[in-house]
Amino acid sequence: GVGLEGFLLKPVNPSMLFDTIMQAFGEAVPETSRIAQRQEQEAETLQYIQGAQLLLVEDNEINQQVAKEILEGAGLNVTLAT
């Protein structure tokens, strides 16, 4: 069966999305940090999860496309739930 690692309730902002993905992969989410440190950590983490499979569940088609493009741009393989 397919395991569920986490979920988000709307409204979702990019930070919430990132934090949930990091938690799903067992990465610690920083409480507070400077922007440069966080960007460096995000880049390192994105390298770690590139190629991962992600199921995107969103009922709004525009939001689907935006989220899909962002996530695919980060190197994730996105499947849209139908």
PDB file of C-alpha atoms in Angstrom:
ATOM      1  CA  GLY A   1       0.000   0.000   0.000  1.00  0.00           C
ATOM      2  CA  VAL A   2       0.871   3.619  -0.286  1.00  0.00           C
ATOM      3  CA  GLY A   3       1.980   5.307   2.932  1.00  0.00           C
ATOM      4  CA  LEU A   4       0.862   8.806   3.828  1.00  0.00           C
ATOM      5  CA  GLU A   5       3.710  10.921   5.210  1.00  0.00           C
ATOM      6  CA  GLY A   6       1.794  14.154   5.737  1.00  0.00           C
ATOM      7  CA  PHE A   7      -0.879  16.492   4.491  1.00  0.00           C
ATOM      8  CA  LEU A   8      -1.702  20.192   4.296  1.00  0.00           C
ATOM      9  CA  LEU A   9      -4.954  22.021   4.787  1.00  0.00           C
ATOM     10  CA  LYS A  10      -5.776  25.091   2.731  1.00  0.00           C
ATOM     11  CA  PRO A  11      -4.736  27.837   2.570  1.00  0.00           C
ATOM     12  CA  VAL A  12      -1.152  26.749   1.964  1.00  0.00           C
ATOM     13  CA  ASN A  13       1.805  29.079   1.569  1.00  0.00           C
ATOM     14  CA  PRO A  14       5.190  28.120   0.063  1.00  0.00           C
ATOM     15  CA  SER A  15       6.832  27.906   3.493  1.00  0.00           C
ATOM     16  CA  MET A  16       4.203  25.449   4.755  1.00  0.00           C
ATOM     17  CA  LEU A  17       4.630  23.338   1.611  1.00  0.00           C
ATOM     18  CA  PHE A  18       8.411  23.265   1.990  1.00  0.00           C
ATOM     19  CA  ASP A  19       8.256  22.439   5.713  1.00  0.00           C
ATOM     20  CA  THR A  20       5.819  19.573   5.128  1.00  0.00           C
ATOM     21  CA  ILE A  21       7.967  18.086   2.366  1.00  0.00           C
ATOM     22  CA  MET A  22      11.052  18.304   4.582  1.00  0.00           C
ATOM     23  CA  GLN A  23       9.230  16.620   7.460  1.00  0.00           C
ATOM     24  CA  ALA A  24       8.041  13.840   5.141  1.00  0.00           C
ATOM     25  CA  PHE A  25      11.669  13.116   4.249  1.00  0.00           C
ATOM     26  CA  GLY A  26      12.773  13.202   7.878  1.00  0.00           C
ATOM     27  CA  GLU A  27      14.545  16.531   7.660  1.00  0.00           C
ATOM     28  CA  ALA A  28      14.463  18.925  10.594  1.00  0.00           C
ATOM     29  CA  VAL A  29      12.637  22.158   9.875  1.00  0.00           C
ATOM     30  CA  PRO A  30      14.490  25.199  11.196  1.00  0.00           C
ATOM     31  CA  GLU A  31      12.491  27.315  13.633  1.00  0.00           C
ATOM     32  CA  THR A  32      14.208  30.571  12.761  1.00  0.00           C
ATOM     33  CA  SER A  33      17.216  31.374  10.664  1.00  0.00           C
ATOM     34  CA  ARG A  34      18.615  34.074   8.505  1.00  0.00           C
ATOM     35  CA  ILE A  35      17.444  34.104   4.900  1.00  0.00           C
ATOM     36  CA  ALA A  36      20.835  33.175   3.450  1.00  0.00           C
ATOM     37  CA  GLN A  37      21.224  30.197   5.790  1.00  0.00           C
ATOM     38  CA  ARG A  38      17.740  28.961   4.990  1.00  0.00           C
ATOM     39  CA  GLN A  39      18.283  29.303   1.240  1.00  0.00           C
ATOM     40  CA  GLU A  40      21.512  27.318   1.502  1.00  0.00           C
ATOM     41  CA  GLN A  41      19.811  24.614   3.549  1.00  0.00           C
ATOM     42  CA  GLU A  42      16.883  24.471   1.115  1.00  0.00           C
ATOM     43  CA  ALA A  43      19.258  24.062  -1.825  1.00  0.00           C
ATOM     44  CA  GLU A  44      21.091  21.223  -0.049  1.00  0.00           C
ATOM     45  CA  THR A  45      17.834  19.529   0.899  1.00  0.00           C
ATOM     46  CA  LEU A  46      16.431  19.868  -2.610  1.00  0.00           C
ATOM     47  CA  GLN A  47      19.488  18.018  -3.891  1.00  0.00           C
ATOM     48  CA  TYR A  48      18.697  15.254  -1.393  1.00  0.00           C
ATOM     49  CA  ILE A  49      15.062  14.834  -2.493  1.00  0.00           C
ATOM     50  CA  GLN A  50      15.437  15.392  -6.239  1.00  0.00           C
ATOM     51  CA  GLY A  51      13.694  12.656  -8.151  1.00  0.00           C
ATOM     52  CA  ALA A  52      11.282  11.856  -5.308  1.00  0.00           C
ATOM     53  CA  GLN A  53       7.694  10.980  -6.172  1.00  0.00           C
ATOM     54  CA  LEU A  54       5.055  13.422  -4.925  1.00  0.00           C
ATOM     55  CA  LEU A  55       1.257  13.102  -5.149  1.00  0.00           C
ATOM     56  CA  LEU A  56      -0.336  16.539  -5.521  1.00  0.00           C
ATOM     57  CA  VAL A  57      -3.963  16.773  -4.403  1.00  0.00           C
ATOM     58  CA  GLU A  58      -5.552  20.122  -5.283  1.00  0.00           C
ATOM     59  CA  ASP A  59      -9.043  20.778  -6.640  1.00  0.00           C
ATOM     60  CA  ASN A  60      -8.243  24.127  -8.263  1.00  0.00           C
ATOM     61  CA  GLU A  61      -6.675  23.606 -11.699  1.00  0.00           C
ATOM     62  CA  ILE A  62      -4.701  26.865 -11.624  1.00  0.00           C
ATOM     63  CA  ASN A  63      -3.258  26.004  -8.204  1.00  0.00           C
ATOM     64  CA  GLN A  64      -2.442  22.521  -9.531  1.00  0.00           C
ATOM     65  CA  GLN A  65      -0.429  23.953 -12.388  1.00  0.00           C
ATOM     66  CA  VAL A  66       1.395  26.510 -10.242  1.00  0.00           C
ATOM     67  CA  ALA A  67       2.318  23.960  -7.561  1.00  0.00           C
ATOM     68  CA  LYS A  68       3.269  21.342 -10.155  1.00  0.00           C
ATOM     69  CA  GLU A  69       5.605  23.730 -11.970  1.00  0.00           C
ATOM     70  CA  ILE A  70       7.268  24.863  -8.733  1.00  0.00           C
ATOM     71  CA  LEU A  71       7.754  21.311  -7.486  1.00  0.00           C
ATOM     72  CA  GLU A  72       8.964  19.974 -10.832  1.00  0.00           C
ATOM     73  CA  GLY A  73      11.335  22.932 -11.040  1.00  0.00           C
ATOM     74  CA  ALA A  74      12.782  21.733  -7.735  1.00  0.00           C
ATOM     75  CA  GLY A  75      13.417  18.307  -9.268  1.00  0.00           C
ATOM     76  CA  LEU A  76      10.451  16.366  -7.879  1.00  0.00           C
ATOM     77  CA  ASN A  77       8.326  13.978  -9.943  1.00  0.00           C
ATOM     78  CA  VAL A  78       4.758  15.194  -9.502  1.00  0.00           C
ATOM     79  CA  THR A  79       1.611  13.160 -10.078  1.00  0.00           C
ATOM     80  CA  LEU A  80      -1.712  14.989  -9.984  1.00  0.00           C
ATOM     81  CA  ALA A  81      -4.521  13.198  -8.156  1.00  0.00           C
ATOM     82  CA  THR A  82      -7.611  12.778 -10.320  1.00  0.00           C
TER      83      THR A  82
END
